[in-house]
Amino acid sequence: MSGERLNFAVGPVMMHESIRSIGKEQIPYFRTPEFSGVMKENEGMLKKIAGAPKESRVVFLTGSGTAGMEMAVMNSFSQKDKVLVVNGGSFGERFEKLCGIYKIPWESILLNPGEPLTKSCLEQYSGRGFTGMLINMHETSTGVLYDMGMIGDFCRSNHIFLVVDAISAFLADRVAMEEWGIGLLILSSQKALALPPGMSFLVLGEKAMQRAGKAEVKSLYFRITEYLKDGECGQTPYTPAVSVLLQLNLRLKQVLEMGIENEIRRVHGLSVYFRENIKKMPFEMLTSSPSNAVTALVPLTGASAYQYFEKLDKEYDIWVCPNSGALKDKVFRVGHIGEVGQKEYDRLLNALHEIVEEGI
Ligand SMILES: *Cc1c(COP(=O)(O)O)cnc(C)c1O
């Protein structure tokens, strides 16, 4: 063991000291003008970083990313819609499950693990009466980043309402809501935002607000119209994860000060550093279309991928991210998000080197 535990999982991730120190404070009462001011700032900063249209609004939902996905589906679609779902892994599959639960007619584009979505594949769904599309910009389970410019064009020309889960892409890869014609964007606190888990953020364009206004939502907590109403004065209908929202405020200010491009370049640089160095070792990348956030690796040694996770955890005090289901023995993932730098990757690379030397 050499030094403190490192976490290269894909959320929750390592947090900066300045963010952690907010977490130890007492929680302030939040129905105050001061907290409303913080929330208004949060809304403006999130919109700016997401490249959202001027008239868009942000819903602050206390709940993990999946709660954000569920809120988006419930408030955007009904039995009258016909939704195209991209299923390239477990997060795409989650959108299918949500459509099933809420009886929303859907059809899937099923991709193999690591397979990018191509233009020719997508074009087959043109002119077929789809009214909505659900996609994870980055399918975190396999590390694939989809071409959002292409998907945006497809949705524009087919008049499809586009809902994008950019939970693990935001601040790791460029997100451009208006440019890509995204109607509703889903974000969450514990990925590249590098905050504690527990908050989701939905950025709604004009059309998303119209859809939410007409939706018959069979839930109290997940009704977007309530959040929009209270959000006008910087409040939420129910008690939010107050400390995470204070941490969000600091984190967004830090990002804007550093420059959004610089922050994304930093994450990109770490992914390149790791990928360049792993080339010398018996691992193969699962996808030819990787995000900056994650590298999904297939061991070529014949050993189970899960063994690497276990050995790194038990013998080196390092967490990487194992896969589950059919990919459990085939793939493990290394994240490039959160408070990590080259020094930390050197420790991981050395550990991987030793494990490989051992003949695993
Ligand atoms: C992490 C993640 C989520 C949210 O998962 P939770 O465990 O509910 O926070 C959703 N979509 C993607 C693409 C993710 O990476």
XYZ file of C-alpha atoms and ligand atoms in Angstrom:
375
model
C 0.000 0.000 0.000
C 1.286 3.458 -0.783
C -0.656 6.374 0.567
C -4.360 7.007 0.951
C -7.106 5.157 -0.860
C -7.735 6.188 -4.433
C -11.102 6.077 -6.144
C -11.300 5.737 -9.923
C -14.906 4.512 -9.854
C -17.430 6.331 -12.000
C -19.188 8.101 -9.189
C -19.166 8.984 -6.432
C -15.683 10.293 -7.149
C -12.880 11.963 -5.186
C -13.874 15.470 -4.118
C -11.798 18.606 -3.713
C -10.930 19.655 -0.163
C -12.875 22.923 -0.539
C -16.034 20.961 -1.415
C -15.531 18.471 1.397
C -15.152 21.199 3.984
C -18.670 22.511 3.199
C -19.993 19.038 3.997
C -18.904 19.225 7.623
C -20.854 22.414 8.376
C -24.288 22.625 9.997
C -27.123 22.734 7.442
C -28.662 26.223 7.216
C -32.396 26.811 7.119
C -33.230 27.109 3.435
C -36.504 29.057 3.114
C -34.540 32.282 3.137
C -33.647 34.991 0.608
C -29.971 34.003 1.016
C -30.553 30.409 -0.053
C -32.859 31.520 -2.860
C -30.002 33.691 -4.102
C -27.659 30.695 -4.131
C -30.241 28.679 -6.061
C -30.720 31.411 -8.645
C -26.963 31.486 -9.132
C -26.905 27.688 -9.440
C -29.589 27.815 -12.121
C -27.767 30.461 -14.139
C -24.402 28.707 -13.913
C -25.786 25.283 -14.843
C -27.556 26.772 -17.869
C -24.388 28.499 -18.965
C -22.190 25.401 -18.674
C -24.833 23.257 -20.409
C -25.130 25.716 -23.305
C -28.857 25.934 -22.598
C -31.266 28.346 -24.338
C -31.924 31.625 -22.530
C -35.547 30.829 -21.717
C -34.754 27.399 -20.244
C -35.200 26.542 -16.583
C -33.563 24.149 -14.142
C -35.362 21.745 -11.813
C -33.423 20.745 -8.693
C -34.528 17.263 -7.683
C -33.302 15.537 -4.566
C -32.735 11.989 -5.706
C -29.982 10.127 -7.536
C -29.589 10.312 -11.308
C -32.167 7.608 -11.893
C -34.764 9.765 -10.135
C -33.885 12.480 -12.656
C -34.343 10.028 -15.534
C -37.693 8.920 -14.129
C -38.891 12.495 -13.605
C -37.918 13.353 -17.178
C -39.813 10.383 -18.635
C -42.933 10.866 -16.479
C -43.251 14.544 -17.321
C -42.339 14.378 -21.014
C -44.121 11.384 -22.495
C -47.484 9.647 -22.427
C -49.228 6.738 -24.104
C -49.756 8.998 -27.123
C -46.027 9.196 -27.821
C -43.757 6.879 -29.744
C -40.285 6.998 -28.283
C -36.975 5.845 -29.713
C -34.616 4.532 -27.025
C -30.918 3.922 -27.582
C -29.882 0.892 -25.571
C -26.120 0.492 -25.635
C -25.838 -0.842 -22.078
C -27.356 -0.780 -18.617
C -28.202 2.947 -18.601
C -29.977 2.753 -21.956
C -31.836 -0.265 -20.663
C -32.995 1.813 -17.707
C -34.872 4.125 -20.105
C -36.595 1.042 -21.594
C -37.688 -0.041 -18.121
C -39.099 3.425 -17.435
C -41.059 3.404 -20.698
C -42.409 -0.014 -19.696
C -43.512 1.151 -16.243
C -45.285 4.256 -17.598
C -46.726 2.383 -20.594
C -45.074 4.682 -23.103
C -44.866 3.069 -26.552
C -41.211 2.679 -27.455
C -38.819 1.010 -29.813
C -35.148 0.366 -29.110
C -31.955 0.627 -31.038
C -30.018 -2.192 -29.432
C -26.240 -1.812 -29.734
C -23.518 -4.281 -28.812
C -21.358 -3.333 -25.818
C -19.007 -0.580 -26.968
C -20.644 -0.162 -30.384
C -21.101 3.469 -31.476
C -24.364 4.670 -33.002
C -23.798 5.342 -36.697
C -25.623 7.675 -39.025
C -26.712 4.859 -41.320
C -28.163 2.947 -38.372
C -30.042 6.015 -37.127
C -31.381 6.912 -40.591
C -33.387 3.682 -40.648
C -35.641 5.258 -38.027
C -36.298 8.402 -40.044
C -39.869 9.185 -41.078
C -41.371 6.504 -38.874
C -43.501 8.703 -36.642
C -41.337 8.869 -33.554
C -42.281 11.775 -31.271
C -39.502 11.412 -28.706
C -36.025 10.066 -28.173
C -34.252 8.951 -25.003
C -30.490 8.602 -25.011
C -27.574 8.605 -22.576
C -24.973 10.896 -24.154
C -22.332 8.725 -22.523
C -23.295 5.089 -21.908
C -21.254 4.820 -18.725
C -21.451 1.027 -18.540
C -19.353 0.629 -21.700
C -17.665 4.038 -21.993
C -19.213 4.899 -25.372
C -19.777 8.557 -26.193
C -22.493 9.112 -28.794
C -22.279 11.712 -31.543
C -24.756 14.253 -30.227
C -24.461 16.587 -33.215
C -25.644 13.789 -35.491
C -28.430 12.780 -33.105
C -29.556 16.396 -32.776
C -29.787 16.723 -36.573
C -31.801 13.521 -36.818
C -34.256 14.716 -34.156
C -34.605 18.180 -35.696
C -35.410 16.866 -39.153
C -37.883 14.335 -37.730
C -39.501 16.769 -35.239
C -38.552 14.481 -32.372
C -38.442 15.748 -28.777
C -34.946 14.879 -27.565
C -34.268 13.925 -23.936
C -30.613 13.426 -23.063
C -29.100 11.911 -19.951
C -25.725 13.654 -19.814
C -25.114 12.625 -16.218
C -21.653 11.186 -16.780
C -20.757 13.442 -19.726
C -21.320 16.841 -18.132
C -17.968 18.552 -17.387
C -16.036 15.617 -18.893
C -17.125 16.164 -22.506
C -18.650 19.251 -24.090
C -22.418 19.512 -23.657
C -24.218 21.962 -25.969
C -27.930 21.806 -25.282
C -29.118 24.538 -27.639
C -26.703 23.700 -30.460
C -27.818 20.057 -30.456
C -31.498 20.868 -30.043
C -31.836 19.006 -26.751
C -35.294 19.537 -25.255
C -34.524 18.211 -21.793
C -31.111 17.550 -20.272
C -30.561 15.361 -17.198
C -27.567 15.930 -14.897
C -26.566 14.545 -11.531
C -24.240 15.528 -8.701
C -21.848 12.618 -8.234
C -20.098 12.211 -11.591
C -17.772 14.842 -13.108
C -19.497 17.489 -11.008
C -17.583 15.719 -8.228
C -20.097 16.394 -5.451
C -21.742 13.965 -3.037
C -24.566 11.873 -4.533
C -28.190 12.839 -3.987
C -29.103 15.635 -6.381
C -30.266 15.615 -9.996
C -30.695 18.637 -12.232
C -33.104 18.792 -15.143
C -32.558 21.582 -17.662
C -35.805 22.200 -19.525
C -36.206 24.046 -22.777
C -39.494 25.653 -23.840
C -40.914 22.423 -25.290
C -40.033 20.426 -22.194
C -41.933 22.926 -20.059
C -44.937 22.704 -22.384
C -44.902 18.917 -22.191
C -44.576 18.978 -18.400
C -47.478 21.430 -18.225
C -49.771 19.022 -20.052
C -48.534 15.793 -18.463
C -50.813 13.830 -16.139
C -48.158 12.893 -13.622
C -49.311 10.242 -11.151
C -46.899 11.345 -8.459
C -46.613 14.228 -6.073
C -42.849 14.335 -5.639
C -41.993 14.056 -9.324
C -44.345 16.710 -10.724
C -42.139 19.150 -12.625
C -44.710 21.963 -12.662
C -44.408 22.256 -8.865
C -40.647 22.621 -9.103
C -40.914 25.221 -11.855
C -43.395 27.249 -9.823
C -41.298 27.286 -6.629
C -38.116 27.674 -8.645
C -39.279 31.104 -9.810
C -38.265 32.442 -6.421
C -35.263 30.159 -6.013
C -36.983 27.519 -3.918
C -37.922 23.841 -4.177
C -41.304 22.385 -3.144
C -39.713 19.908 -0.707
C -36.555 19.949 1.432
C -33.586 19.540 -0.887
C -30.118 18.145 -0.088
C -29.166 21.645 1.070
C -25.474 20.996 1.615
C -25.038 19.480 -1.854
C -26.612 22.603 -3.354
C -24.153 24.791 -1.430
C -21.315 22.585 -2.669
C -22.722 22.865 -6.196
C -22.562 26.632 -5.947
C -18.853 26.606 -5.103
C -18.014 23.935 -7.678
C -19.765 25.785 -10.527
C -18.027 29.026 -9.578
C -14.679 27.212 -9.631
C -15.432 25.752 -13.075
C -16.435 29.104 -14.530
C -13.379 30.753 -13.071
C -11.122 28.110 -14.550
C -13.041 28.134 -17.844
C -15.353 25.332 -19.009
C -13.009 24.393 -21.877
C -10.050 24.166 -19.512
C -11.908 21.875 -17.141
C -12.888 19.572 -20.012
C -9.336 19.716 -21.373
C -8.031 18.651 -17.959
C -10.281 15.551 -17.911
C -9.385 14.805 -21.535
C -5.674 15.090 -20.698
C -6.009 12.555 -17.888
C -7.858 10.093 -20.126
C -5.151 10.430 -22.795
C -2.373 10.009 -20.212
C -3.935 6.812 -18.889
C -4.727 5.396 -22.347
C -1.245 6.065 -23.683
C 0.335 4.261 -20.745
C -2.047 1.311 -20.697
C -1.163 0.554 -24.325
C 2.025 -1.164 -23.156
C -0.012 -3.585 -21.070
C -2.237 -6.530 -22.021
C -5.529 -4.644 -22.055
C -7.768 -3.630 -24.914
C -10.237 -0.757 -24.948
C -13.841 -1.906 -25.278
C -14.895 0.915 -27.578
C -13.453 2.855 -30.483
C -15.627 5.813 -29.497
C -14.607 6.560 -25.898
C -15.693 9.433 -23.689
C -13.249 11.508 -21.685
C -14.905 10.306 -18.482
C -14.202 6.585 -18.577
C -11.885 3.979 -20.084
C -13.507 0.537 -20.307
C -10.802 -2.134 -20.439
C -10.860 -5.768 -21.532
C -7.995 -7.810 -20.011
C -6.251 -9.915 -22.660
C -4.492 -12.153 -20.133
C -7.405 -14.557 -19.871
C -8.073 -13.478 -16.268
C -11.495 -12.301 -15.173
C -11.875 -8.521 -15.224
C -13.488 -8.752 -11.802
C -10.205 -10.090 -10.375
C -8.520 -6.808 -11.245
C -11.170 -4.910 -9.338
C -10.752 -7.204 -6.321
C -6.962 -7.181 -6.265
C -6.746 -3.403 -6.672
C -9.252 -2.962 -3.857
C -7.772 -5.458 -1.383
C -4.063 -5.182 -2.043
C -3.557 -1.660 -3.339
C -6.305 0.426 -1.726
C -7.563 1.460 -5.143
C -11.091 1.366 -6.449
C -11.801 0.947 -10.110
C -15.309 0.222 -11.388
C -16.291 -3.391 -12.021
C -18.964 -4.242 -14.566
C -21.998 -6.363 -13.764
C -24.155 -8.817 -15.634
C -22.781 -10.321 -18.811
C -19.725 -8.037 -18.788
C -18.626 -8.837 -15.214
C -15.719 -11.084 -16.193
C -14.918 -9.275 -19.404
C -14.698 -5.564 -18.576
C -13.641 -3.204 -15.823
C -13.641 0.586 -16.011
C -11.320 3.351 -14.939
C -12.799 6.799 -14.417
C -11.093 10.080 -15.220
C -13.445 12.304 -13.278
C -13.154 13.878 -9.855
C -10.147 15.118 -7.942
C -7.434 12.947 -9.530
C -4.227 13.815 -11.368
C -1.249 12.198 -13.107
C 0.370 11.185 -9.819
C -2.715 9.122 -8.945
C -2.728 7.481 -12.387
C 0.920 6.563 -11.958
C 0.015 4.682 -8.790
C -2.809 2.865 -10.592
C -0.600 2.038 -13.597
C 2.135 0.668 -11.315
C -0.408 -1.483 -9.494
C -1.813 -2.821 -12.767
C 1.722 -3.527 -13.929
C 2.464 -5.554 -10.798
C -0.765 -7.535 -11.099
C -0.003 -8.378 -14.712
C 3.579 -9.394 -13.724
C 2.074 -11.782 -11.197
C 0.553 -13.585 -14.119
C -3.075 -12.566 -13.654
C -24.503 7.394 -12.939
C -25.454 7.476 -14.048
C -26.833 7.595 -13.815
C -27.440 7.707 -12.456
O -27.338 6.624 -11.637
P -27.748 6.776 -10.101
O -27.090 5.587 -9.463
O -29.213 6.718 -10.027
O -27.205 8.085 -9.643
C -27.664 7.704 -14.899
N -27.190 7.692 -16.149
C -25.883 7.584 -16.402
C -25.429 7.608 -17.831
C -24.983 7.483 -15.371
O -23.664 7.377 -15.625
